[in-house]
Tab-separated table of C-alpha atoms and ligand atoms in Angstrom:
chain	number	residue	atom	x	y	z
G	1	MET	CA	57.328	106.322	131.260
G	2	LYS	CA	58.828	103.440	133.222
G	3	TYR	CA	61.664	101.766	131.377
G	4	THR	CA	62.421	98.055	131.727
G	5	LEU	CA	65.359	95.809	130.966
G	6	LEU	CA	63.861	95.124	127.530
G	7	HIS	CA	63.971	98.854	126.694
G	8	LEU	CA	67.483	99.165	128.135
G	9	THR	CA	68.880	96.349	126.028
G	10	GLY	CA	67.361	97.232	122.659
G	11	ARG	CA	64.817	94.426	122.644
G	12	ASP	CA	61.703	96.601	122.964
G	13	PRO	CA	61.562	99.826	120.907
G	14	SER	CA	57.928	100.630	121.818
G	15	HIS	CA	59.001	103.786	123.709
G	16	LEU	CA	60.481	105.343	120.574
G	17	ILE	CA	59.104	107.513	117.808
G	18	ASP	CA	60.313	107.898	114.227
G	19	LEU	CA	61.391	111.296	112.939
G	20	PRO	CA	60.290	111.114	109.300
G	21	GLU	CA	62.212	114.230	108.271
G	22	PHE	CA	65.478	112.328	108.836
G	23	LYS	CA	66.690	108.996	107.517
G	24	ASN	CA	66.442	106.157	110.045
G	25	CYS	CA	65.997	108.292	113.114
G	26	ARG	CA	64.227	106.825	116.154
G	27	LEU	CA	64.303	108.526	119.515
G	28	THR	CA	62.368	108.878	122.780
G	29	SER	CA	59.762	111.597	122.388
G	30	ASP	CA	61.535	114.060	124.721
G	31	CYS	CA	64.857	113.477	122.981
G	32	ALA	CA	63.113	113.930	119.622
G	33	SER	CA	61.614	117.319	120.604
G	34	SER	CA	64.925	118.525	121.920
G	35	PHE	CA	66.828	117.311	118.888
G	36	ARG	CA	64.343	119.029	116.568
G	37	LYS	CA	64.752	122.298	118.424
G	38	MET	CA	68.534	122.034	118.330
G	39	HIS	CA	68.429	121.174	114.636
G	40	GLU	CA	66.320	124.257	113.911
G	41	ASP	CA	68.584	126.594	115.874
G	42	ALA	CA	71.734	125.153	114.315
G	43	GLN	CA	70.168	125.657	110.905
G	44	ASN	CA	69.703	129.343	111.718
G	45	ASP	CA	73.433	129.395	112.456
G	46	GLY	CA	74.185	127.796	109.078
G	47	LEU	CA	74.619	124.166	110.126
G	48	ASN	CA	72.445	121.351	108.867
G	49	ILE	CA	72.807	118.729	111.588
G	50	ILE	CA	71.924	115.219	110.449
G	51	PRO	CA	71.609	112.058	112.515
G	52	VAL	CA	73.869	109.354	111.128
G	53	SER	CA	72.903	106.662	113.605
G	54	SER	CA	70.390	106.682	116.446
G	55	PHE	CA	68.475	103.676	117.773
G	56	ARG	CA	70.142	100.314	117.201
G	57	ASN	CA	68.480	97.081	118.322
G	58	PHE	CA	70.010	94.217	120.250
G	59	GLU	CA	70.371	91.902	117.261
G	60	ARG	CA	72.258	94.500	115.269
G	61	GLN	CA	74.718	95.113	118.119
G	62	LEU	CA	75.100	91.337	118.555
G	63	ASP	CA	75.998	90.994	114.853
G	64	ILE	CA	78.596	93.751	115.136
G	65	TRP	CA	80.093	92.164	118.260
G	66	ASN	CA	80.180	88.620	116.902
G	67	ASP	CA	81.703	89.708	113.578
G	68	LYS	CA	84.438	91.605	115.390
G	69	TYR	CA	85.125	88.814	117.858
G	70	LEU	CA	85.412	86.265	115.069
G	71	GLY	CA	87.596	88.502	112.898
G	72	ASP	CA	84.956	89.082	110.204
G	73	ARG	CA	84.799	92.845	110.734
G	74	PRO	CA	87.766	95.144	111.418
G	75	VAL	CA	88.692	96.073	114.980
G	76	TYR	CA	90.711	99.254	115.528
G	77	ASP	CA	92.950	100.376	118.373
G	78	ASN	CA	93.173	103.824	119.985
G	79	PHE	CA	95.219	105.132	117.046
G	80	ASN	CA	92.733	103.746	114.535
G	81	ARG	CA	95.158	101.019	113.527
G	82	PRO	CA	93.638	97.621	112.659
G	83	VAL	CA	94.026	94.948	115.336
G	84	ASN	CA	94.431	91.291	114.391
G	85	VAL	CA	92.134	89.551	116.880
G	86	ASN	CA	93.422	86.123	115.812
G	87	THR	CA	96.652	86.828	117.680
G	88	LEU	CA	94.871	87.863	120.890
G	89	THR	CA	93.492	85.921	123.851
G	90	GLY	CA	89.747	86.048	124.511
G	91	VAL	CA	90.132	88.707	127.210
G	92	GLU	CA	92.376	90.819	124.993
G	93	THR	CA	89.870	90.536	122.160
G	94	VAL	CA	87.046	91.708	124.443
G	95	TYR	CA	89.033	94.780	125.512
G	96	ALA	CA	90.044	95.547	121.941
G	97	ILE	CA	86.419	95.473	120.739
G	98	LEU	CA	85.164	97.483	123.705
G	99	TYR	CA	87.419	100.388	122.801
G	100	TRP	CA	85.019	101.358	120.004
G	101	SER	CA	81.985	99.071	120.396
G	102	ALA	CA	79.577	98.207	123.165
G	103	LEU	CA	78.663	94.851	124.559
G	104	PRO	CA	75.306	93.831	123.004
G	105	GLY	CA	72.522	94.896	125.346
G	106	PHE	CA	74.631	97.746	126.748
G	107	SER	CA	75.057	100.139	123.866
G	108	ARG	CA	73.755	103.626	124.527
G	109	HIS	CA	72.307	103.355	121.029
G	110	HIS	CA	69.730	100.888	122.385
G	111	TRP	CA	68.029	103.657	124.363
G	112	GLY	CA	66.799	106.155	121.789
G	113	THR	CA	68.652	108.888	123.655
G	114	ASP	CA	71.940	108.790	121.785
G	115	ILE	CA	72.744	109.984	118.289
G	116	ASP	CA	75.824	110.055	116.071
G	117	ILE	CA	75.667	113.301	114.138
G	118	ALA	CA	77.296	115.083	111.225
G	119	ALA	CA	76.505	118.278	109.297
G	120	SER	CA	75.437	117.732	105.704
G	121	ASN	CA	76.370	121.250	104.548
G	122	LEU	CA	80.008	120.649	105.581
G	123	MET	CA	80.345	117.482	103.517
G	124	PRO	CA	81.627	117.590	99.938
G	125	GLU	CA	79.366	115.840	97.448
G	126	ASN	CA	79.545	112.017	97.634
G	127	TYR	CA	81.663	112.294	100.750
G	128	GLU	CA	82.074	109.008	102.568
G	129	LEU	CA	81.636	109.624	106.250
G	130	LYS	CA	84.243	107.924	108.462
G	131	LEU	CA	83.161	109.060	111.938
G	132	ASN	CA	86.714	109.411	113.194
G	133	SER	CA	88.528	111.921	115.387
G	134	GLU	CA	90.211	113.599	112.442
G	135	GLU	CA	86.909	114.718	110.881
G	136	TYR	CA	85.679	116.313	114.113
G	137	SER	CA	88.984	117.805	115.292
G	138	PRO	CA	89.870	121.527	114.915
G	139	ASN	CA	91.359	120.872	111.467
G	140	GLY	CA	88.690	118.456	110.303
G	141	ILE	CA	85.704	119.085	108.033
G	142	PHE	CA	83.286	119.044	110.976
G	143	ALA	CA	85.264	121.478	113.144
G	144	PRO	CA	82.445	124.104	112.941
G	145	LEU	CA	79.974	121.462	114.132
G	146	THR	CA	82.208	120.459	117.060
G	147	GLU	CA	82.547	124.100	118.016
G	148	TRP	CA	78.815	124.786	117.734
G	149	LEU	CA	78.018	121.756	119.908
G	150	ASP	CA	80.624	122.757	122.521
G	151	LYS	CA	78.886	126.084	122.826
G	152	ASN	CA	75.236	125.090	122.522
G	153	MET	CA	74.288	121.442	123.016
G	154	GLN	CA	73.885	121.593	126.797
G	155	LYS	CA	71.015	124.092	126.337
G	156	TYR	CA	69.069	121.249	124.714
G	157	GLY	CA	70.061	118.610	127.273
G	158	PHE	CA	72.782	116.972	125.179
G	159	PHE	CA	76.307	115.987	126.217
G	160	ARG	CA	79.092	113.774	124.882
G	161	PRO	CA	79.383	110.561	126.922
G	162	PHE	CA	82.536	109.292	125.193
G	163	VAL	CA	85.250	111.771	125.831
G	164	ASP	CA	88.338	110.152	127.289
G	165	GLU	CA	91.234	112.515	126.823
G	166	ALA	CA	93.605	109.882	128.202
G	167	HIS	CA	92.566	107.485	125.398
G	168	VAL	CA	92.758	104.599	127.822
G	169	ARG	CA	89.461	102.826	128.037
G	170	VAL	CA	87.166	104.092	125.329
G	171	GLY	CA	87.647	106.078	122.181
G	172	THR	CA	86.729	109.751	122.196
G	173	GLU	CA	83.667	110.149	120.004
G	174	LEU	CA	83.050	113.798	119.278
G	175	TRP	CA	80.156	112.816	116.994
G	176	HIS	CA	78.198	110.925	119.649
G	177	ILE	CA	75.748	112.967	121.696
G	178	SER	CA	73.350	111.843	124.385
G	179	TYR	CA	70.128	113.337	125.739
G	180	ARG	CA	70.907	113.435	129.445
G	181	PRO	CA	67.398	113.624	131.014
G	182	ASP	CA	66.373	110.276	129.487
G	183	ALA	CA	69.817	108.635	129.281
G	184	GLU	CA	70.175	108.979	133.056
G	185	LYS	CA	67.077	106.843	133.535
G	186	PHE	CA	68.623	104.064	131.457
G	187	GLU	CA	72.026	104.278	133.137
G	188	LYS	CA	70.332	103.529	136.456
G	189	LEU	CA	68.950	100.254	135.103
G	190	ILE	CA	72.398	98.806	134.380
G	191	THR	CA	73.310	96.229	137.025
G	192	LYS	CA	75.787	93.361	137.244
G	193	ASP	CA	72.834	90.957	137.204
G	194	ALA	CA	71.546	92.500	133.976
G	195	ILE	CA	74.974	92.123	132.366
G	196	ALA	CA	75.369	88.521	133.541
G	197	SER	CA	71.922	87.526	132.316
G	198	ILE	CA	72.411	89.054	128.868
G	199	ILE	CA	75.744	87.256	128.439
G	200	ARG	CA	74.298	83.969	129.684
G	201	ASP	CA	71.134	84.039	127.591
G	202	SER	CA	72.404	85.340	124.261
G	203	ASN	CA	74.343	83.860	121.408
G	204	ILE	CA	77.367	86.033	122.014
G	205	ALA	CA	80.850	85.197	120.772
G	206	GLY	CA	83.338	84.928	123.636
G	207	LYS	CA	80.670	83.919	126.145
G	208	ALA	CA	82.947	81.671	128.249
G	209	CYS	CA	85.350	84.544	128.678
G	210	LEU	CA	82.752	87.298	129.156
G	211	ILE	CA	80.902	85.488	131.904
G	212	ASN	CA	84.005	85.864	134.121
G	213	MET	CA	84.374	89.566	133.327
G	214	VAL	CA	81.056	90.918	134.622
G	215	ASP	CA	82.668	93.026	137.390
G	216	GLU	CA	85.126	94.687	135.010
G	217	LEU	CA	82.478	95.201	132.371
G	218	TYR	CA	80.251	96.887	134.904
G	219	ASP	CA	82.993	99.079	136.349
G	220	ASP	CA	84.803	100.249	133.255
G	221	TYR	CA	83.630	99.293	129.882
G	222	ILE	CA	80.004	98.629	129.721
G	223	ILE	CA	78.445	101.685	128.161
G	224	HIS	CA	79.633	102.582	124.737
G	225	GLY	CA	78.646	103.674	121.269
J	301	LIG	ZN1	77.529	106.440	118.677
């Protein structure tokens, strides 16, 4: 399968298949087979892995971005403290959002190779999932899942793309896994021209500021959950 810029940026999901046994789960077919196998093996080890979020389209990511930029949706810093974007410059706002969210068109969730996961058997009834570091840390409710993934996920082609122990540029997301064989194909399609054209042609909040940040976005911040 040859992927194009439309696949990369979440504007053409025709390369994806639905996994009806899970809620809202759309993946590339190779990622789907691998995920199913991993799910089955984890189940034999007593873990019921569930996808919480997989494919996300461009419009959805644009809504998230614009809400955050305009202060209509909370933005958190590296200690999960809320940030008041109204007190920040445009550039500062962009960096604050990018700590936990991707630029629309450049989320790994556009590809069908990346999944946020939890384990349903580790969740108390009516538990409200937060997807934060605490839940997935050695003392958190998903510690057995984190441990199982550390030991096993690479056998199925999965890795964690957002692990920044220095907590400098992007948040560490222990719940976000990526299917490397397909994700690599998408990573190669990301260019400065692609970033510039998405910013120019979309209805993105902060456009005037973003258009001057293409080099930095490409180098440091572009790919995120
Ligand atoms: Zn994610």
